[in-house]
Short mmCIF file of C-alpha atoms and ligand atoms in Angstrom, two decimals:
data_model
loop_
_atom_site.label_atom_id
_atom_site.label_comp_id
_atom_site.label_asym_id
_atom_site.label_seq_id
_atom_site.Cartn_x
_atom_site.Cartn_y
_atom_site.Cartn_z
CA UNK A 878 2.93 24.65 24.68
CA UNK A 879 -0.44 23.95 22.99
CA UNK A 880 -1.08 20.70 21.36
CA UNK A 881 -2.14 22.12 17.27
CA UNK A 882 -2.49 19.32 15.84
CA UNK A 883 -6.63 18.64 14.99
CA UNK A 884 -8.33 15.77 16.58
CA UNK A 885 -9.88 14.65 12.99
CA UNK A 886 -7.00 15.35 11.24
CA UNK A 887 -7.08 12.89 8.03
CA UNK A 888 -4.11 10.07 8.13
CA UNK A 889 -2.10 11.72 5.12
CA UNK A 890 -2.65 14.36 3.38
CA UNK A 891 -0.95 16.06 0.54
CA UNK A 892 -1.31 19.86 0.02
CA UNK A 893 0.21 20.80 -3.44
CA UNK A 894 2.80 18.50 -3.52
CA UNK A 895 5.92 18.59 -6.41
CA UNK A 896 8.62 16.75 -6.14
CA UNK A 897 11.73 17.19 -8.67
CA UNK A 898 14.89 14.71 -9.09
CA UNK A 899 18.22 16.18 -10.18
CA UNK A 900 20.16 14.05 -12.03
CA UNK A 901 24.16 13.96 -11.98
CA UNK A 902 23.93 16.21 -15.33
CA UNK A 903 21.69 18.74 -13.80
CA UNK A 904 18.74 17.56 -15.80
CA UNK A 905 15.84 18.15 -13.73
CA UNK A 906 12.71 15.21 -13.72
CA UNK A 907 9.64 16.47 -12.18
CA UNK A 908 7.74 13.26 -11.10
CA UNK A 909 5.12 14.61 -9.00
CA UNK A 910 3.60 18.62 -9.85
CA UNK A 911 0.73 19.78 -7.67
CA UNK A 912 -0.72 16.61 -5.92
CA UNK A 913 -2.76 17.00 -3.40
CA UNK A 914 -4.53 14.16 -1.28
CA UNK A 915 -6.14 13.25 1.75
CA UNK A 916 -6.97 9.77 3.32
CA UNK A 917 -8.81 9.67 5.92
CA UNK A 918 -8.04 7.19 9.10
CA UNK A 919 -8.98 3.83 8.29
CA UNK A 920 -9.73 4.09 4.94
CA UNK A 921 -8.08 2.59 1.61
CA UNK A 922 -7.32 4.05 -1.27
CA UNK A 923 -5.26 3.08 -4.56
CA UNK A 924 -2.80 4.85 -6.66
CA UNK A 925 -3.38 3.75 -10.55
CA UNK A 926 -1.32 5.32 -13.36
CA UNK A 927 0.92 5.29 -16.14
CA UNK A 928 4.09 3.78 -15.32
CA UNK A 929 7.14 6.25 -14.21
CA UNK A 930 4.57 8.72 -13.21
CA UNK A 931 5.13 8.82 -9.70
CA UNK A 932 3.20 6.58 -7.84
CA UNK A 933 5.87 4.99 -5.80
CA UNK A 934 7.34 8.53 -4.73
CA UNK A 935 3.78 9.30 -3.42
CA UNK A 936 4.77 6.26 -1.09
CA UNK A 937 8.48 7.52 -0.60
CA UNK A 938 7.19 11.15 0.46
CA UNK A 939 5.15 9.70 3.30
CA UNK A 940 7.80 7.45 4.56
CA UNK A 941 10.02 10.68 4.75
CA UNK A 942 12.53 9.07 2.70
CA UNK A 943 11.61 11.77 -0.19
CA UNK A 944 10.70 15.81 0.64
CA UNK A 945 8.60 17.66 -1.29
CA UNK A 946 10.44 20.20 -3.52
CA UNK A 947 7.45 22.24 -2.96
CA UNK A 948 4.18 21.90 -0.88
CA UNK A 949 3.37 19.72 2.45
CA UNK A 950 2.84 16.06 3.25
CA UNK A 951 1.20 15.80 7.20
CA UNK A 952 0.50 12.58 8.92
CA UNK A 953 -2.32 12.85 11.22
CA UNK A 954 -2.39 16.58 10.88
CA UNK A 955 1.66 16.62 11.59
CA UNK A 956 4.30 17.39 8.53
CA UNK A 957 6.23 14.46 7.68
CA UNK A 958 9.51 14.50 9.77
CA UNK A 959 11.61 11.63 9.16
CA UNK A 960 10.84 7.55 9.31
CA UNK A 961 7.52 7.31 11.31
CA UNK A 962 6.75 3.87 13.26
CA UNK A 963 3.29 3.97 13.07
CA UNK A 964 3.88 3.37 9.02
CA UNK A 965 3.88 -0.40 7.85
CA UNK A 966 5.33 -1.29 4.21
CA UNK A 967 4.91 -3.99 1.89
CA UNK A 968 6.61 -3.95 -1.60
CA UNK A 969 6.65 -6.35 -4.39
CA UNK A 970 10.27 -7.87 -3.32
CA UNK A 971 10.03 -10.23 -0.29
CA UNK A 972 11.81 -8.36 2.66
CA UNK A 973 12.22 -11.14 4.86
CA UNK A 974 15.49 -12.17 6.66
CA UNK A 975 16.71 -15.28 4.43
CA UNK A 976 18.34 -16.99 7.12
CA UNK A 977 15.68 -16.96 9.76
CA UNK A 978 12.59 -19.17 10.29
CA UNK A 979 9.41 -17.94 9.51
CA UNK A 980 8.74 -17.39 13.30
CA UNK A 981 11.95 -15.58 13.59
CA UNK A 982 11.06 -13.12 10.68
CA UNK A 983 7.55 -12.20 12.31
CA UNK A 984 9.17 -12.00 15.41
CA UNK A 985 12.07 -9.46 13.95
CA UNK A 986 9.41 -6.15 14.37
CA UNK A 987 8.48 -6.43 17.93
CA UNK A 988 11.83 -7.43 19.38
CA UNK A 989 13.49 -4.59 17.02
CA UNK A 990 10.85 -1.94 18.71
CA UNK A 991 11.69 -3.30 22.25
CA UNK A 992 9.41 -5.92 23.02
CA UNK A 993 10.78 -8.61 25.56
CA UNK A 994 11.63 -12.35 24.09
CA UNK A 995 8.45 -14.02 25.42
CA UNK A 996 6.33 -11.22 24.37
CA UNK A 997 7.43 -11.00 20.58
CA UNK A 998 7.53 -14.85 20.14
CA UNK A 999 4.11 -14.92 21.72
CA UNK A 1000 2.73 -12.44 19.47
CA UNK A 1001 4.61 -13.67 16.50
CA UNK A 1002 2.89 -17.36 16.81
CA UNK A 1003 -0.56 -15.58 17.02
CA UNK A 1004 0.48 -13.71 13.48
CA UNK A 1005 1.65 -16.73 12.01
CA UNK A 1006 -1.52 -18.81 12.91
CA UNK A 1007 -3.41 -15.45 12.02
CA UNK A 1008 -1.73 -16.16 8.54
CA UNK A 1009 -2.19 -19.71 8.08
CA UNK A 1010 1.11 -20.39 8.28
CA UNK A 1011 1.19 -22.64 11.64
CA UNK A 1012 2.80 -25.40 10.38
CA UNK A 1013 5.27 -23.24 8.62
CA UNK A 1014 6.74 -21.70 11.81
CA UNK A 1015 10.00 -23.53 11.70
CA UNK A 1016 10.51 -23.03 7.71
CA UNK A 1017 12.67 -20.62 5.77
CA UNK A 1018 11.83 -18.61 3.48
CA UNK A 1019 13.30 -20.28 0.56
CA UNK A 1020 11.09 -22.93 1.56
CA UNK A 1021 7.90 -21.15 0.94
CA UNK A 1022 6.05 -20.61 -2.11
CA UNK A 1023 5.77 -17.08 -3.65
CA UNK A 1024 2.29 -16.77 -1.47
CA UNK A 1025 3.61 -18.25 1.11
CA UNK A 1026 6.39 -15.67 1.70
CA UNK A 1027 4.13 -12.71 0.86
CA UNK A 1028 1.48 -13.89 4.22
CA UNK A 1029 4.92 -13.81 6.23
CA UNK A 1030 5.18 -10.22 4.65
CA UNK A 1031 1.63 -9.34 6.11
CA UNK A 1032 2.57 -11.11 9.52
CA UNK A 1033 5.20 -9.02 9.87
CA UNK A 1034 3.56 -5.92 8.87
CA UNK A 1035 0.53 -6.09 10.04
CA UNK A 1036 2.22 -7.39 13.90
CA UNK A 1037 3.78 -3.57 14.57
CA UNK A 1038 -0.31 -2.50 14.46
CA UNK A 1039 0.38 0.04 11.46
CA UNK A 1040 -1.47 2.83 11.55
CA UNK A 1041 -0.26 3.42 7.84
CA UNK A 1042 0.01 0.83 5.80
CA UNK A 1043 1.86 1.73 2.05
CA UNK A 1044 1.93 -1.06 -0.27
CA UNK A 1045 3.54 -0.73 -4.07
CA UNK A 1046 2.51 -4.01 -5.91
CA UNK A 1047 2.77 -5.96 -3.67
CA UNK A 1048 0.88 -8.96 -5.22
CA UNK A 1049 2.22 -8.53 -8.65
CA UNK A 1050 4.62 -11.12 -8.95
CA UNK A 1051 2.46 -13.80 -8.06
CA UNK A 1052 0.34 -15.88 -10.05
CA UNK A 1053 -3.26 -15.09 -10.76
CA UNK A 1054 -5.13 -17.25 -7.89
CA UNK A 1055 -2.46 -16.71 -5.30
CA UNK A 1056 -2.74 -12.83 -5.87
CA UNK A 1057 -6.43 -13.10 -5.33
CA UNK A 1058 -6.49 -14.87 -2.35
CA UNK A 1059 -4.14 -12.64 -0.78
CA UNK A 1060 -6.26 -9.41 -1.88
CA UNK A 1061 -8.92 -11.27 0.57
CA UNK A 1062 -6.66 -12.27 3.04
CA UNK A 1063 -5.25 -8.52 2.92
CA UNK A 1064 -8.32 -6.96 3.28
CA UNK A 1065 -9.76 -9.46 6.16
CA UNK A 1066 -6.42 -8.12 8.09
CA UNK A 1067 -7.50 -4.31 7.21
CA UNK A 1068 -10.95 -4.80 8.45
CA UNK A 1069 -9.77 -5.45 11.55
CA UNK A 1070 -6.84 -3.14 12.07
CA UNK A 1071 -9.00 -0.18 11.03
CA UNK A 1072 -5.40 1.67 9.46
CA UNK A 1073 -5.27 3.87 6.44
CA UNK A 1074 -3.94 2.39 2.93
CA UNK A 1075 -2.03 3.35 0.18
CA UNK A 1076 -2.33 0.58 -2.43
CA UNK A 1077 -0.09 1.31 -5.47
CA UNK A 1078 -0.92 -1.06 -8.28
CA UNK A 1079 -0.58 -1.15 -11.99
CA UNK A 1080 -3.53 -3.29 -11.99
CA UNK A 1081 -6.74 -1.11 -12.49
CA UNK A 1082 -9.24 -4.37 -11.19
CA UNK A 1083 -7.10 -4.72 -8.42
CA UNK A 1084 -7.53 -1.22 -7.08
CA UNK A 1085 -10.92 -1.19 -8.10
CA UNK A 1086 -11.76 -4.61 -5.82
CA UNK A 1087 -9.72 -3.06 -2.53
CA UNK A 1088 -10.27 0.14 -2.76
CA UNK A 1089 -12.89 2.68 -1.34
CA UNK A 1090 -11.43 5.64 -3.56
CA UNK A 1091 -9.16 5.56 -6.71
CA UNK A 1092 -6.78 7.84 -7.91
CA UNK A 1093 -6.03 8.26 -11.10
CA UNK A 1094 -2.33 10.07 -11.52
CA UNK A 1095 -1.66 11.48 -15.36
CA UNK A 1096 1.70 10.98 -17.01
CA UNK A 1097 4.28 12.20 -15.88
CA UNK A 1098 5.06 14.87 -14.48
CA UNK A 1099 2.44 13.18 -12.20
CA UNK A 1100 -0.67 15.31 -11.09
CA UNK A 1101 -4.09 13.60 -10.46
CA UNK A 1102 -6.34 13.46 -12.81
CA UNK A 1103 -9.99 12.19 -10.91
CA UNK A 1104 -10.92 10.68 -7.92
CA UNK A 1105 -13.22 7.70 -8.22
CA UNK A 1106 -15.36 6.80 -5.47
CA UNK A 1107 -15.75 2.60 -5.36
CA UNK A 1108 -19.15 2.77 -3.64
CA UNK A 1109 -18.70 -1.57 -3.59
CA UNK A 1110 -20.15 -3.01 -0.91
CA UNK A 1111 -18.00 -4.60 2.04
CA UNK A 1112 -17.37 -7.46 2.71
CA UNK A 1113 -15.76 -8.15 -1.09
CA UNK A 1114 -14.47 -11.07 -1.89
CA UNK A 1115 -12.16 -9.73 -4.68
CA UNK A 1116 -12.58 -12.97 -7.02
CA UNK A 1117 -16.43 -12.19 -7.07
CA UNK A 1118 -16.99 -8.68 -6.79
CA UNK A 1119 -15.35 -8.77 -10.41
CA UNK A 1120 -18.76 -9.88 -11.97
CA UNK A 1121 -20.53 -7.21 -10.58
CA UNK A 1122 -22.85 -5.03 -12.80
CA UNK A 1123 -21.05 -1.88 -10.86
CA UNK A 1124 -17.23 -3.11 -10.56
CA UNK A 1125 -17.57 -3.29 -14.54
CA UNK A 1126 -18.97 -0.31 -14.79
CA UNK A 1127 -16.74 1.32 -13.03
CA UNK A 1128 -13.44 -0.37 -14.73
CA UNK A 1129 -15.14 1.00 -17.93
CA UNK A 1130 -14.95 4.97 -17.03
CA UNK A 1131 -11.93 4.17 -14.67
CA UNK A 1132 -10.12 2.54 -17.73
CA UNK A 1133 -11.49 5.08 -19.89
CA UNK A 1134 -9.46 7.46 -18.26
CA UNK A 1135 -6.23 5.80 -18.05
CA UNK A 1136 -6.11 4.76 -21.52
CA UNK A 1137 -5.29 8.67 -22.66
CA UNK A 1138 -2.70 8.64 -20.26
CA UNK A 1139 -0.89 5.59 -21.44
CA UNK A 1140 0.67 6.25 -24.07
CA UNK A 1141 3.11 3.85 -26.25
CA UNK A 1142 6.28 5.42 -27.86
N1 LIG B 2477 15.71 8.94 -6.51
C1 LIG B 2477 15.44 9.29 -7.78
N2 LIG B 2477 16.32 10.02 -8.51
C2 LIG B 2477 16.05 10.39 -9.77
N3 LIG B 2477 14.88 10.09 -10.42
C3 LIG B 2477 13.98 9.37 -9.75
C4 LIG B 2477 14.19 8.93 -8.40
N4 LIG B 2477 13.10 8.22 -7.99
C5 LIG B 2477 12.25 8.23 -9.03
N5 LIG B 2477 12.77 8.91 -10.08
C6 LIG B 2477 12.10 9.15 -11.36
O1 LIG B 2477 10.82 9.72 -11.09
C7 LIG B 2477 9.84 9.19 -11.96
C8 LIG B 2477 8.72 8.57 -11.16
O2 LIG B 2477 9.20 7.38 -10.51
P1 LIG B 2477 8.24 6.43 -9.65
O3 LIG B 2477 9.06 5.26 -9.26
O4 LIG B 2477 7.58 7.22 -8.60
O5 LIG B 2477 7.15 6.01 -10.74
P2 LIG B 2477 6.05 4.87 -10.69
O6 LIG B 2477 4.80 5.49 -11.22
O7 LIG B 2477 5.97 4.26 -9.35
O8 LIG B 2477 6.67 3.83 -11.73
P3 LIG B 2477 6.30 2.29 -12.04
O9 LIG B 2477 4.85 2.30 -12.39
O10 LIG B 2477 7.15 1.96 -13.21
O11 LIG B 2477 6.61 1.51 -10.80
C9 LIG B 2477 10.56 8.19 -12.87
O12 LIG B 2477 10.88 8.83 -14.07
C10 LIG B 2477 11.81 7.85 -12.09
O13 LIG B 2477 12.86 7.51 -12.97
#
C-alpha cells in the first residue's frame, strides 16, 4: 500500500470543523461551527476569544479526546485517530505526581514510553538543569513555588520531544513577573525543539508576545473571525517586546476586534 500522506503536510489542520455537545436534556450547544485552521510544523500560534467559545475544545479535538460532529482535524496530513504521542500538553492546573520528587516527575514520561532506568534519569537531570531547577531535584512539588512547579511542567513536556505542543493558560495563575519569565523561558525551549504550538490564552498581550499568528475565535458558537499575522521579530523577550511601536499597534486592531465579541450580560 502507498504511503498518502504529503511530505509538507501542515502539523494540524482543521477543515470545516463543528463540534456540538448534547446535554442530558437533549439541548444541543454548538461550541465550535465551521473552523478551519492550519499550523504549519514548527510554528506557534494562539487561540484568543471570548470565554466559553471554544478555545479549549480546539485543543480537545486534536488530542482526539473530542470528534468533530462535522468536518476533519489531520495531524501531519493524517485524521486524528485517538491519543497521539507525538502531542505534549500543558494546562493551567499543575499535573505533576504529588508524591514524587521533582526528578521523579520529569522522569515519569520517558520511563512511561519505555525508556530504560538509567536512560530516563539521565535525561530527566539534563531537563531539570535545562529548567533551572538543579538544586530542586530532590524536592516535591508542594515545595515549589507556583513557577517553580510550572518549569517542572515544561521539563516534563518538553522531555517526550513533542512534536505538538497544546497549551490552555498555562501561565495564568501565576503572578505577573513569574508569568513573564516563563513566556521567555517557554519560548527559548520552542526555539530549539522546532514543534508546532497551540497557545490558548485569555490574555490578548500574551498571545500577541509568543505568537507568529493569532486567531481570533467569535462568540460562541465559535467560528474565527481574522487571522493576525505578528510579523515581531525573534528573539522576543516578552517583557520588552511590549513597548514596541508594532506590538501596540497590533494589540490596538487585535483588541479592536475582540471587544465586539465580548460581550457582558
Ligand atoms: N464535554 C462537554 N459537554 C458539554 N458541553 C461542553 C463540553 N465541553 C465544553 N462544553 C461547552 O462548550 C462551550 C465551549 O467550551 P470551551 O471550554 O471550549 O470554551 P473556552 O473558550 O475554552 O472557555 P474559557 O475561555 O472559559 O476557558 C462551553 O459552553 C462549554 O460549556
Amino acid at each position: 500500500m502507498t504511503n498518502t500522506v504529503p511530505q509538507d503536510a501542515p502539523a494540524i489542520e482543521f477543515e470545516r470543523v463543528s463540534c456540538r455537545f448534547i446535554a442530558p436534556d437533549g439541548s444541543a450547544t454548538v461550541a465550535l461551527r465551521d473552523f478551519s485552521m492550519r499550523v504549519g510544523k514548527g510554528e506557534f500560534v494562539a487561540i484568543v476569544g471570548p470565554t466559553g467559545c471554544g478555545k479549549s475544545t480546539t485543543l480537545s479535538l486534536i488530542t482526539g479526546l473530542l470528534k468533530p460532529s462535522t468536518g476533519e482535524v489531520r495531524l501531519m496530513g493524517k485524521r486524528v485517530a485517538g491519543i497521539d504521542p507525538r502531542i505534549g500538553f500543558v494546562f493551567q492546573a499543575d499535573a505533576v505526581f504529588p508524591w514524587r520528587s521533582v526528578l521523579h516527575n520529569v522522569a515519569a514520561g520517558p520511563l512511561f514510553r519505555g525508556a530504560g532506568r538509567d536512560q530516563a534519569y539521565g535525561l530527566a537531570e539534563e531537563w531539570v538543569r535545562k529548567v533551572g531547577l538543579a538544586k530542586f531535584a530532590n524536592h516535591y512539588p508542594h515545595q515549589l513555588s507556583g513557577g517553580m512547579r510550572k518549569r517542572v511542567a515544561l521539563a516534563q513536556t518538553f522531555i517526550n520531544n513533542p512534536q505538538i505542543l497544546l497549551m490552555d493558560e498555562p501561565f495564568s495563575a501565576l503572578d505577573m513577573q513569574t508569568r513573564t519569565l516563563m513566556q521567555d523561558e517557554l519560548l527559548q525551549l520552542w526555539s530549539q525543539n522546532a514543534g508546532s504550538v497551540v497557545f490558548v490564552t485569555h490574555d490578548l498581550e500574551e498571545a500577541i508576545a509568543m505568537a507568529d499568528r493569532v486567531f481570533v475565535l467569535t462568540a460562541r458558537p465559535a467560528t474565527l473571525k481574522r487571522v493576525y499575522e505578528i510579523d515581531l521579530p525573534r528573539p522576543r523577550v516578552t517583557s520588552e517586546i511590549r513597548y514596541d511601536k508594532r506590538f501596540v499597534e497590533l494589540s490596538r486592531e487585535i483588541w479592536a476586534d475582540l471587544r465586539e465579541e465580548v460581550h457582558i450580560d
